[in-house]
PDB file of C-alpha atoms in Angstrom:
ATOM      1  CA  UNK A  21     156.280  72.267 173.071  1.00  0.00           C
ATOM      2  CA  UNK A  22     155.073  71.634 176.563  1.00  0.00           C
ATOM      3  CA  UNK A  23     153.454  74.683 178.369  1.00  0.00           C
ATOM      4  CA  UNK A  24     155.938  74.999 181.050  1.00  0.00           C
ATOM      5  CA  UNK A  25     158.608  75.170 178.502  1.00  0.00           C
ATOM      6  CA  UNK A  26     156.742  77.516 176.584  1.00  0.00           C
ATOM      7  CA  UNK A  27     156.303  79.602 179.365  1.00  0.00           C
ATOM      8  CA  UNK A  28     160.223  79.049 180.287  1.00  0.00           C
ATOM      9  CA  UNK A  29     160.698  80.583 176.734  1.00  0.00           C
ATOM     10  CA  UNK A  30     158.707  83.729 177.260  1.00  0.00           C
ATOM     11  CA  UNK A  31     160.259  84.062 180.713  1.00  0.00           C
ATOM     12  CA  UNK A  32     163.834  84.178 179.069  1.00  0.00           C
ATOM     13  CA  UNK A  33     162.670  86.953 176.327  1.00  0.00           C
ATOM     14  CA  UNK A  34     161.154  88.665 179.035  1.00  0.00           C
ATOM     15  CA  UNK A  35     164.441  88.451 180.883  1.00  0.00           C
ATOM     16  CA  UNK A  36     166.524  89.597 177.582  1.00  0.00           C
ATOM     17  CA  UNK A  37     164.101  92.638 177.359  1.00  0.00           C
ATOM     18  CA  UNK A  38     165.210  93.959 180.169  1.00  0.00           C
ATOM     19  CA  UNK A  39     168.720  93.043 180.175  1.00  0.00           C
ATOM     20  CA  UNK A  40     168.611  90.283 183.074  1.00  0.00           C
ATOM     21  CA  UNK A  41     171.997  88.257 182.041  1.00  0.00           C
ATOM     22  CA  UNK A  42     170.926  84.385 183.164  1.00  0.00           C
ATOM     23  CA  UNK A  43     173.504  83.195 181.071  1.00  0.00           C
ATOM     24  CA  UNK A  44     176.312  82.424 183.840  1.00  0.00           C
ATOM     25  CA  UNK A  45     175.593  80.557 186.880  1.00  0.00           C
ATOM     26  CA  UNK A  46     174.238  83.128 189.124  1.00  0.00           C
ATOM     27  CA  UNK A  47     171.804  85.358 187.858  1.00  0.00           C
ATOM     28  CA  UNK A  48     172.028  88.832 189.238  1.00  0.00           C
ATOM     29  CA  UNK A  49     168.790  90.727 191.085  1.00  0.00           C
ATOM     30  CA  UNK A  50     168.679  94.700 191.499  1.00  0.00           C
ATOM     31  CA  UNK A  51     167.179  97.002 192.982  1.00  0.00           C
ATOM     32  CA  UNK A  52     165.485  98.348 189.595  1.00  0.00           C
ATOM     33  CA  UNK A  53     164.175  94.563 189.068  1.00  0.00           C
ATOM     34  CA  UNK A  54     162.041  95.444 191.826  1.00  0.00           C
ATOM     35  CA  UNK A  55     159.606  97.177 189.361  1.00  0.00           C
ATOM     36  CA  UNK A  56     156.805  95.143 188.328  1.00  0.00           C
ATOM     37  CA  UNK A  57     154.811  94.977 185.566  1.00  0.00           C
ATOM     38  CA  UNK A  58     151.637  96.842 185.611  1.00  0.00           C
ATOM     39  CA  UNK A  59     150.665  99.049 182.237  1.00  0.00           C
ATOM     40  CA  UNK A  60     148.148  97.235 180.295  1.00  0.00           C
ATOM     41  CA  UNK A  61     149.484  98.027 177.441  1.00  0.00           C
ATOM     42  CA  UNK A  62     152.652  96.649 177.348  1.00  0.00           C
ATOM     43  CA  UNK A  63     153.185  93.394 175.472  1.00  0.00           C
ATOM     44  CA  UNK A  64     154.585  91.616 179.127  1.00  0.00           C
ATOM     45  CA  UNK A  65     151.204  92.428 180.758  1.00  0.00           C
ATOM     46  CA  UNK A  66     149.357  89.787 179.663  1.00  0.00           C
ATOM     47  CA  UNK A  67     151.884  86.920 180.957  1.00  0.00           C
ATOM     48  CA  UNK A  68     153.534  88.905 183.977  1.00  0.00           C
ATOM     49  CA  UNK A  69     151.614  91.684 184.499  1.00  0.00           C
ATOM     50  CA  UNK A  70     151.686  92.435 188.949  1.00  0.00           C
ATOM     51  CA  UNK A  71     154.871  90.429 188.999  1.00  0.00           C
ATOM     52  CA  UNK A  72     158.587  92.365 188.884  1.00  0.00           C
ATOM     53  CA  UNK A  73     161.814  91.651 186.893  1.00  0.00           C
ATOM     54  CA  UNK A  74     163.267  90.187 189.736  1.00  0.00           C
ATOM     55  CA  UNK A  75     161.067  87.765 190.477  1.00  0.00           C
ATOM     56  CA  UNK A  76     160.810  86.099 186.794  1.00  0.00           C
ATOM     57  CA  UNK A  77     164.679  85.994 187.228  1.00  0.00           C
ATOM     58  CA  UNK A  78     164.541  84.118 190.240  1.00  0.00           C
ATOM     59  CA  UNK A  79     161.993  81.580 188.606  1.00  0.00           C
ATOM     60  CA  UNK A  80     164.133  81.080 185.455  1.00  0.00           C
ATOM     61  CA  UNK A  81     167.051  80.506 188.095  1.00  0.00           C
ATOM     62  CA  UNK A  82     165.385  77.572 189.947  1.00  0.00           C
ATOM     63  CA  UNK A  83     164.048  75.887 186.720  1.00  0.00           C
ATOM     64  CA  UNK A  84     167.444  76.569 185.036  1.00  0.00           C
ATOM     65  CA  UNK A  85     168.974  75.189 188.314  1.00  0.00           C
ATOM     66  CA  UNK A  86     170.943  78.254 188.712  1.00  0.00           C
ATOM     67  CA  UNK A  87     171.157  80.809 192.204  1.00  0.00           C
ATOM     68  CA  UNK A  88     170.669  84.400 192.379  1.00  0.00           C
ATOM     69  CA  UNK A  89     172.444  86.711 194.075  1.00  0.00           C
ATOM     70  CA  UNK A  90     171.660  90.452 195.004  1.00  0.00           C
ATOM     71  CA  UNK A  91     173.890  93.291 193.161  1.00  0.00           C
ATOM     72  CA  UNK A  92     174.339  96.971 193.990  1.00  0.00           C
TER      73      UNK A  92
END
């Protein structure tokens, strides 16, 4: 498996963990995916620590070839 797909991979559990739905064509972004990732300990850290929910959504979206779209 090619990095980028690997990294695709963990981007989509990532996603799941936190109940991001990127299954339909537009992937929805809230205001709570504004968190980002900073304890050390947690097992995301490594990978995405400094970067928030929302912004691994909207990568998966343009390598998935989907859009985002904000939510209230």
């Amino acid at each position: 498996m090619k990095r980028k797909e690997k990294y695709l991979k963990e981007c989509l559990r990532f996603l799941d963990y936190f109940g991001v739905d990127y299954s339909k064509e537009v992937i929805k972004l809230t205001d709570g995916g504004n968190s980002c990732i900073m304890n050390t300990e947690s097992e995301f850290y490594e990978l995405f620590g400094g970067y928030s929910v929302n912004s691994i959504a909207e990568f998966v979206a343009e390598e998935l070839g989907k859009k985002t779209e904000w939510y209230d």
